[in-house]
Amino acid sequence: MRNAPLGCTESDRNRPKFTMPPPLDLREFQDKLSTHFRPFQRSFQFWVRAADIYSGYKSFQLRVIFEKDAQKQEAMWERQHEIAADKIYNMCSDLGGFFLKIAQIIGKPDLAPAAWVKRLVTLCDQAPRTPYHVVRVVLEKELGRNVDELFERFDADPIGSASIAQVHRARLKGDKDDVVVKVQHPGTQDLMMTDIRNLQAFALYMQKTDIKFDLYSVTKEMEKQIGYEFDFKREADAMERIRRFLYENNKKAPVKVPRVIRDMVTRRVLVMEYIDGTPILKLEDEISKRGINPVGKMATAAKRNILKSLTLAYGQMILKSGFFHADPHPGNILICKGSEASTTKIYFLET
C-alpha cells in the first residue's frame, strides 16, 4: 500500500474533493434578473398607461354629448387632446425604444390632433442615452480595435440619442476632419419586439371597438420595417445611393447627405462625416440669435428656400429614382451652418 501523506489516512485521500463555488456577484445577479423581467415590466407599464388614456377618452365622450354648443364642444375636445398628449408624451419618454418611433409616426399633422403633434414632435432626439463605458464595449467589439487606437478624440457625451441609436462626435487618428459615430443601444431590438406585440394587441382591440381601420396590418408592416433599421450596413448603402443620385442629377445638390466612412461600418456601428448644422426645430431660435425677426420677410424667404430644396430633393428621389429617404421627421433634418439658407442636409439619425 502506497504511503499516505503525513496526517492523512488512505480513506481521506480517496474521499472526493469539493471546491467552493465562486462568491455570488450580487450586482451581476440583479442585472440579469432585471434584464429577464424587463419585458414584463414594460408590458405592464404600457397596458396601464394605454388603459388610462383610452378610458379618459371614453369617459370624455359621455360628458361631451351633453354640451350642445358646437364651439364649446370643440374647446372641450381640444382640452381633452392636450390632456391625452401629456400622457402619451410621458409614456413615450419614459418607456423609450419603440414608443419613440410611435411618437415620430403619430406626431404628424395629417395623422393626429394638433395638441398631440405639438407635444410629441419634441421627442425626436431625446431618447435615454447609453452610458459611455457601454458604448466603448460595443465599438471595440464591432470594430475589432481599441477606441483609443482608432480615434484621436471621442466625445463621451452624445450629440443626440434616438430610439435605436445615439451619435457621438469624434476624430479619427491621422485625420483633420471630425466624424459622427452612430452606435446602437444594446438590447433595444428585443425590447422593440415586445413593444410591437403589445401595440398589435391594442390595435386589434381598437379596430374591433372604436376604429374602422385595419390598424393591425399597419403594425405588422412596422414590425417588418423596424427589423431593417437595425442593420447599419443596409443604411450605409442607402445613404451612399441617395447621395450619389442627388449629386449626379444636380449641378448643386439641393440637400447634403453625409459621406459614409466605408471601412468603419458594421451592423451596429456607422461612422460618417460630420456636418455642422442647426436642427430644423431650432431654426427660429437660430434666426433670432442672429438678430433677424423670425416672422419677418428675410426669415420667411429663408424658410421658403429650405422648403424648396427639400421639395426638389424629394421630387427627384420619388419621381426619378424611386428610391428615397422615407423618414424625414424633424430629428433627421439639419440646416447647414456656413452656407446659403437654401442648403439643407438630410441627417440619418435613428435612430
Coordinates of C-alpha atoms in Angstrom, one line a residue:
M1 CA 0.0 0.0 0.0
R2 CA 1.3 3.4 -1.0
N3 CA 2.2 5.6 2.0
A4 CA -0.4 8.3 2.7
P5 CA 0.8 11.9 3.4
L6 CA 1.5 12.7 7.0
G7 CA -1.7 13.4 8.9
C8 CA -3.8 11.9 6.1
T9 CA -5.3 8.4 6.1
E10 CA -6.0 6.3 3.0
S11 CA -9.7 6.9 3.3
D12 CA -9.1 10.7 3.5
R13 CA -7.1 10.6 0.3
N14 CA -9.8 8.7 -1.6
R15 CA -12.6 10.9 -0.4
P16 CA -14.0 13.1 -3.2
K17 CA -12.8 16.7 -3.1
F18 CA -15.3 19.6 -3.3
T19 CA -14.4 23.1 -4.5
M20 CA -16.2 26.1 -3.1
P21 CA -18.3 27.9 -5.7
P22 CA -17.1 31.5 -6.6
P23 CA -18.7 34.2 -4.5
L24 CA -22.0 35.5 -5.8
D25 CA -21.8 38.8 -7.6
L26 CA -24.9 40.4 -6.3
R27 CA -24.8 43.3 -8.9
E28 CA -24.5 40.9 -11.8
F29 CA -27.3 38.8 -10.4
Q30 CA -29.5 41.9 -10.1
D31 CA -28.7 42.9 -13.7
K32 CA -29.6 39.5 -15.1
L33 CA -32.8 39.4 -13.1
S34 CA -33.7 42.9 -14.2
T35 CA -33.0 42.0 -17.9
H36 CA -35.1 38.9 -17.6
F37 CA -38.2 40.7 -16.2
R38 CA -37.8 43.9 -18.2
P39 CA -40.2 42.8 -21.0
F40 CA -42.9 42.0 -18.4
Q41 CA -42.4 45.3 -16.7
R42 CA -42.6 47.2 -19.9
S43 CA -45.8 45.3 -21.0
F44 CA -47.4 46.1 -17.6
Q45 CA -46.5 49.8 -17.8
F46 CA -47.8 50.0 -21.4
W47 CA -51.2 48.5 -20.6
V48 CA -51.7 50.6 -17.5
R49 CA -50.9 53.8 -19.4
A50 CA -52.8 52.8 -22.5
A51 CA -55.9 51.9 -20.5
D52 CA -55.7 55.3 -18.7
I53 CA -55.5 57.2 -22.0
Y54 CA -58.3 55.1 -23.6
S55 CA -60.6 55.3 -20.6
G56 CA -60.1 59.1 -20.4
Y57 CA -61.4 59.5 -24.0
K58 CA -64.3 57.1 -23.4
S59 CA -65.5 58.9 -20.3
F60 CA -65.0 62.3 -22.0
Q61 CA -67.3 61.1 -24.9
L62 CA -70.0 60.5 -22.4
R63 CA -69.6 64.0 -20.9
V64 CA -69.3 66.0 -24.2
I65 CA -72.6 64.8 -25.6
F66 CA -74.4 66.9 -23.0
E67 CA -72.8 70.1 -24.4
K68 CA -75.0 71.4 -27.3
D69 CA -72.9 74.4 -28.2
A70 CA -70.5 73.4 -31.1
Q71 CA -67.8 75.9 -30.2
K72 CA -67.8 74.8 -26.6
Q73 CA -67.7 71.2 -27.7
E74 CA -64.6 71.9 -29.9
A75 CA -62.9 73.7 -27.0
M76 CA -63.6 70.7 -24.8
W77 CA -62.1 68.3 -27.4
E78 CA -59.0 70.5 -27.6
R79 CA -58.6 70.3 -23.8
Q80 CA -59.0 66.5 -23.8
H81 CA -56.4 66.2 -26.6
E82 CA -54.0 68.2 -24.6
I83 CA -54.5 66.0 -21.5
A84 CA -54.0 62.9 -23.6
A85 CA -51.0 64.4 -25.3
D86 CA -49.2 64.9 -22.0
K87 CA -49.9 61.3 -21.0
I88 CA -48.8 59.9 -24.4
Y89 CA -45.6 62.1 -24.2
N90 CA -44.8 60.8 -20.7
M91 CA -45.4 57.2 -21.8
C92 CA -43.2 57.5 -24.9
S93 CA -40.5 59.4 -23.0
D94 CA -40.4 57.0 -20.0
L95 CA -40.5 53.8 -22.0
G96 CA -38.4 54.9 -24.9
G97 CA -37.5 52.4 -27.6
F98 CA -40.3 51.7 -30.0
F99 CA -42.6 54.2 -28.3
L100 CA -40.2 57.0 -29.5
K101 CA -40.8 55.6 -33.0
I102 CA -44.6 55.8 -32.4
A103 CA -44.1 59.4 -31.3
Q104 CA -42.3 60.2 -34.6
I105 CA -45.1 58.5 -36.6
I106 CA -48.2 59.9 -35.0
G107 CA -46.6 63.3 -34.3
K108 CA -47.5 64.4 -37.8
P109 CA -50.4 66.9 -38.6
D110 CA -52.1 64.6 -41.0
L111 CA -52.2 61.7 -38.5
A112 CA -53.0 63.1 -35.1
P113 CA -54.7 66.0 -33.3
A114 CA -52.8 69.3 -33.3
A115 CA -52.2 69.0 -29.5
W116 CA -50.5 65.6 -29.9
V117 CA -48.3 66.9 -32.7
K118 CA -47.2 69.9 -30.8
R119 CA -46.2 67.8 -27.8
L120 CA -44.7 64.7 -29.5
V121 CA -42.6 66.4 -32.1
T122 CA -40.1 67.4 -29.4
L123 CA -39.2 63.7 -28.7
C124 CA -37.2 63.3 -31.9
D125 CA -33.7 63.1 -30.3
Q126 CA -34.5 62.8 -26.6
A127 CA -34.2 59.0 -26.1
P128 CA -32.4 57.7 -22.9
R129 CA -28.7 57.6 -23.5
T130 CA -26.4 54.6 -23.3
P131 CA -23.5 55.2 -20.8
Y132 CA -20.1 55.8 -22.5
H133 CA -18.5 52.7 -21.0
V134 CA -21.1 50.6 -22.7
V135 CA -20.7 52.4 -25.9
R136 CA -16.9 51.7 -25.8
V137 CA -17.6 48.0 -25.4
V138 CA -19.9 47.9 -28.4
L139 CA -17.5 49.9 -30.5
E140 CA -14.5 47.7 -29.7
K141 CA -16.5 44.5 -30.3
E142 CA -17.8 45.7 -33.6
L143 CA -14.7 47.4 -35.0
G144 CA -12.2 44.9 -33.5
R145 CA -9.8 47.5 -32.1
N146 CA -9.5 49.7 -29.0
V147 CA -11.3 53.1 -29.2
D148 CA -8.0 54.9 -28.3
E149 CA -6.3 53.2 -31.3
L150 CA -9.0 54.3 -33.7
F151 CA -9.9 57.8 -32.6
E152 CA -7.7 60.8 -31.8
R153 CA -10.7 62.3 -29.9
F154 CA -14.1 60.8 -28.9
D155 CA -16.7 62.9 -27.2
A156 CA -18.2 60.8 -24.3
D157 CA -21.5 62.9 -24.4
P158 CA -23.6 62.1 -27.4
I159 CA -24.8 64.8 -29.8
G160 CA -28.2 63.1 -29.7
S161 CA -29.9 59.9 -28.8
A162 CA -32.9 58.4 -30.6
S163 CA -34.9 55.1 -30.4
I164 CA -32.4 52.8 -32.0
A165 CA -29.0 54.5 -31.6
Q166 CA -27.1 57.5 -30.4
V167 CA -24.4 59.6 -32.1
H168 CA -21.1 60.9 -30.9
R169 CA -18.7 63.4 -32.4
A170 CA -15.2 62.1 -32.9
R171 CA -12.0 62.5 -34.9
L172 CA -10.1 59.5 -36.5
K173 CA -6.4 59.1 -36.0
G174 CA -4.4 61.0 -38.5
D175 CA -7.4 62.9 -39.8
K176 CA -8.2 66.6 -39.6
D177 CA -11.9 66.4 -40.0
D178 CA -14.5 65.3 -37.5
V179 CA -16.8 62.3 -37.9
V180 CA -20.1 61.2 -36.4
V181 CA -20.2 57.7 -34.8
K182 CA -23.6 56.1 -34.6
V183 CA -23.9 53.3 -32.1
Q184 CA -26.9 51.0 -31.4
H185 CA -28.3 50.9 -28.0
P186 CA -27.6 47.3 -26.7
G187 CA -30.8 45.2 -26.2
T188 CA -33.1 47.7 -27.9
Q189 CA -34.2 45.3 -30.7
D190 CA -35.6 42.7 -28.3
L191 CA -37.4 45.4 -26.3
M192 CA -38.9 46.8 -29.5
M193 CA -40.3 43.4 -30.5
T194 CA -42.0 43.3 -27.1
D195 CA -43.4 46.8 -27.6
I196 CA -44.7 46.0 -31.1
R197 CA -46.5 42.9 -29.9
N198 CA -48.2 44.9 -27.2
L199 CA -49.2 47.5 -29.7
Q200 CA -50.5 44.9 -32.1
A201 CA -52.8 43.5 -29.4
F202 CA -54.0 47.1 -28.6
A203 CA -54.6 47.7 -32.3
L204 CA -56.7 44.6 -32.7
Y205 CA -58.9 45.7 -29.8
M206 CA -59.2 49.3 -31.1
Q207 CA -60.2 48.2 -34.6
K208 CA -62.9 45.9 -33.2
T209 CA -64.4 48.5 -30.9
D210 CA -63.7 52.1 -31.9
I211 CA -61.8 52.5 -35.2
K212 CA -63.0 51.1 -38.5
F213 CA -59.5 50.8 -39.9
D214 CA -57.0 47.9 -40.2
L215 CA -54.5 49.1 -37.6
Y216 CA -53.2 45.6 -37.1
S217 CA -51.8 45.4 -40.6
V218 CA -50.1 48.7 -40.1
T219 CA -48.4 47.4 -37.0
K220 CA -47.3 44.2 -38.8
E221 CA -45.7 46.3 -41.6
M222 CA -44.0 48.4 -38.9
E223 CA -42.6 45.2 -37.4
K224 CA -41.1 44.3 -40.7
Q225 CA -39.6 47.7 -41.4
I226 CA -38.2 48.1 -37.8
G227 CA -36.1 45.0 -38.3
Y228 CA -34.3 46.6 -41.3
E229 CA -33.4 49.7 -39.2
F230 CA -31.1 47.6 -37.0
D231 CA -28.8 46.8 -39.9
F232 CA -26.5 49.8 -40.4
K233 CA -24.8 48.2 -43.4
R234 CA -28.1 48.4 -45.2
E235 CA -28.5 52.1 -44.0
A236 CA -25.0 52.9 -45.2
D237 CA -25.8 51.5 -48.7
A238 CA -29.0 53.6 -48.8
M239 CA -27.1 56.8 -47.8
E240 CA -24.5 56.3 -50.5
R241 CA -27.1 55.5 -53.1
I242 CA -29.2 58.7 -52.3
R243 CA -26.0 60.8 -52.0
R244 CA -24.7 59.7 -55.4
F245 CA -28.1 60.1 -57.1
L246 CA -28.5 63.7 -55.8
Y247 CA -25.0 64.8 -56.9
E248 CA -25.3 63.1 -60.3
N249 CA -28.7 64.8 -61.1
N250 CA -27.9 68.3 -59.9
K251 CA -25.2 70.9 -60.6
K252 CA -25.6 71.7 -56.9
A253 CA -27.3 69.1 -54.8
P254 CA -30.4 70.6 -53.0
V255 CA -29.5 68.6 -49.9
K256 CA -26.4 67.2 -48.4
V257 CA -26.1 63.6 -47.3
P258 CA -23.2 62.7 -45.1
R259 CA -20.4 60.7 -46.6
V260 CA -20.0 57.2 -45.1
I261 CA -16.6 56.0 -43.8
R262 CA -17.0 52.7 -45.5
D263 CA -14.3 50.6 -43.7
M264 CA -15.9 51.6 -40.3
V265 CA -19.5 50.3 -40.9
T266 CA -20.9 47.2 -39.2
R267 CA -24.4 46.1 -38.4
R268 CA -24.4 48.0 -35.1
V269 CA -21.9 50.9 -35.8
L270 CA -21.9 53.5 -38.6
V271 CA -19.2 56.2 -39.0
M272 CA -19.9 59.1 -41.3
E273 CA -18.6 62.6 -41.9
Y274 CA -19.6 65.4 -39.5
I275 CA -21.6 68.3 -41.0
D276 CA -22.3 71.2 -38.7
G277 CA -25.9 72.3 -38.6
T278 CA -28.9 73.5 -36.7
P279 CA -31.8 71.1 -36.1
I280 CA -34.8 72.3 -38.1
L281 CA -36.9 72.5 -34.9
K282 CA -34.5 75.1 -33.5
L283 CA -34.3 77.2 -36.7
E284 CA -36.4 80.1 -35.3
D285 CA -34.2 80.3 -32.3
E286 CA -31.1 80.4 -34.5
I287 CA -32.7 83.1 -36.6
S288 CA -33.5 85.2 -33.5
K289 CA -29.9 84.8 -32.3
R290 CA -28.7 86.5 -35.5
G291 CA -31.0 89.5 -34.8
I292 CA -33.5 88.6 -37.5
N293 CA -37.2 88.7 -37.0
P294 CA -38.3 85.1 -37.1
V295 CA -41.6 86.1 -38.8
G296 CA -40.1 88.9 -41.0
K297 CA -39.6 88.9 -44.7
M298 CA -35.9 87.7 -44.5
A299 CA -36.8 84.7 -42.3
T300 CA -39.8 83.9 -44.4
A301 CA -37.7 83.9 -47.6
A302 CA -35.1 81.6 -45.9
K303 CA -37.8 79.1 -44.8
R304 CA -39.3 79.2 -48.3
N305 CA -35.9 78.3 -49.8
I306 CA -35.4 75.5 -47.3
L307 CA -38.8 74.1 -48.3
K308 CA -38.0 74.5 -52.0
S309 CA -34.8 72.5 -51.5
L310 CA -36.5 69.7 -49.7
T311 CA -39.3 69.5 -52.2
L312 CA -36.9 69.4 -55.1
A313 CA -34.8 66.6 -53.4
Y314 CA -37.9 64.5 -52.6
G315 CA -39.5 65.1 -56.0
Q316 CA -36.3 63.8 -57.7
M317 CA -35.9 60.9 -55.4
I318 CA -39.5 59.8 -55.7
L319 CA -40.3 60.5 -59.4
K320 CA -36.9 59.9 -61.0
S321 CA -35.1 57.4 -58.8
G322 CA -38.0 55.6 -56.9
F323 CA -35.6 55.2 -54.0
F324 CA -36.0 57.8 -51.3
H325 CA -35.4 58.7 -47.7
A326 CA -38.6 57.6 -46.1
D327 CA -38.2 59.0 -42.5
P328 CA -38.0 62.8 -42.9
H329 CA -39.1 63.6 -39.3
P330 CA -37.6 66.8 -37.8
G331 CA -34.8 65.0 -36.0
N332 CA -33.4 63.8 -39.3
I333 CA -33.1 67.3 -40.9
L334 CA -30.4 69.9 -40.1
I335 CA -29.9 73.3 -41.7
C336 CA -26.2 73.6 -42.6
K337 CA -24.2 76.3 -41.0
G338 CA -21.8 78.5 -43.0
S339 CA -23.9 78.0 -46.2
E340 CA -26.8 79.5 -48.1
A341 CA -30.2 79.4 -46.4
S342 CA -31.4 77.2 -49.2
T343 CA -28.9 74.4 -48.4
T344 CA -30.2 71.7 -46.2
K345 CA -28.9 68.3 -45.1
I346 CA -30.8 65.1 -44.6
Y347 CA -29.4 63.6 -41.5
F348 CA -29.7 59.9 -40.8
L349 CA -30.1 59.7 -37.1
E350 CA -32.3 56.8 -35.8
T351 CA -32.3 56.2 -34.7

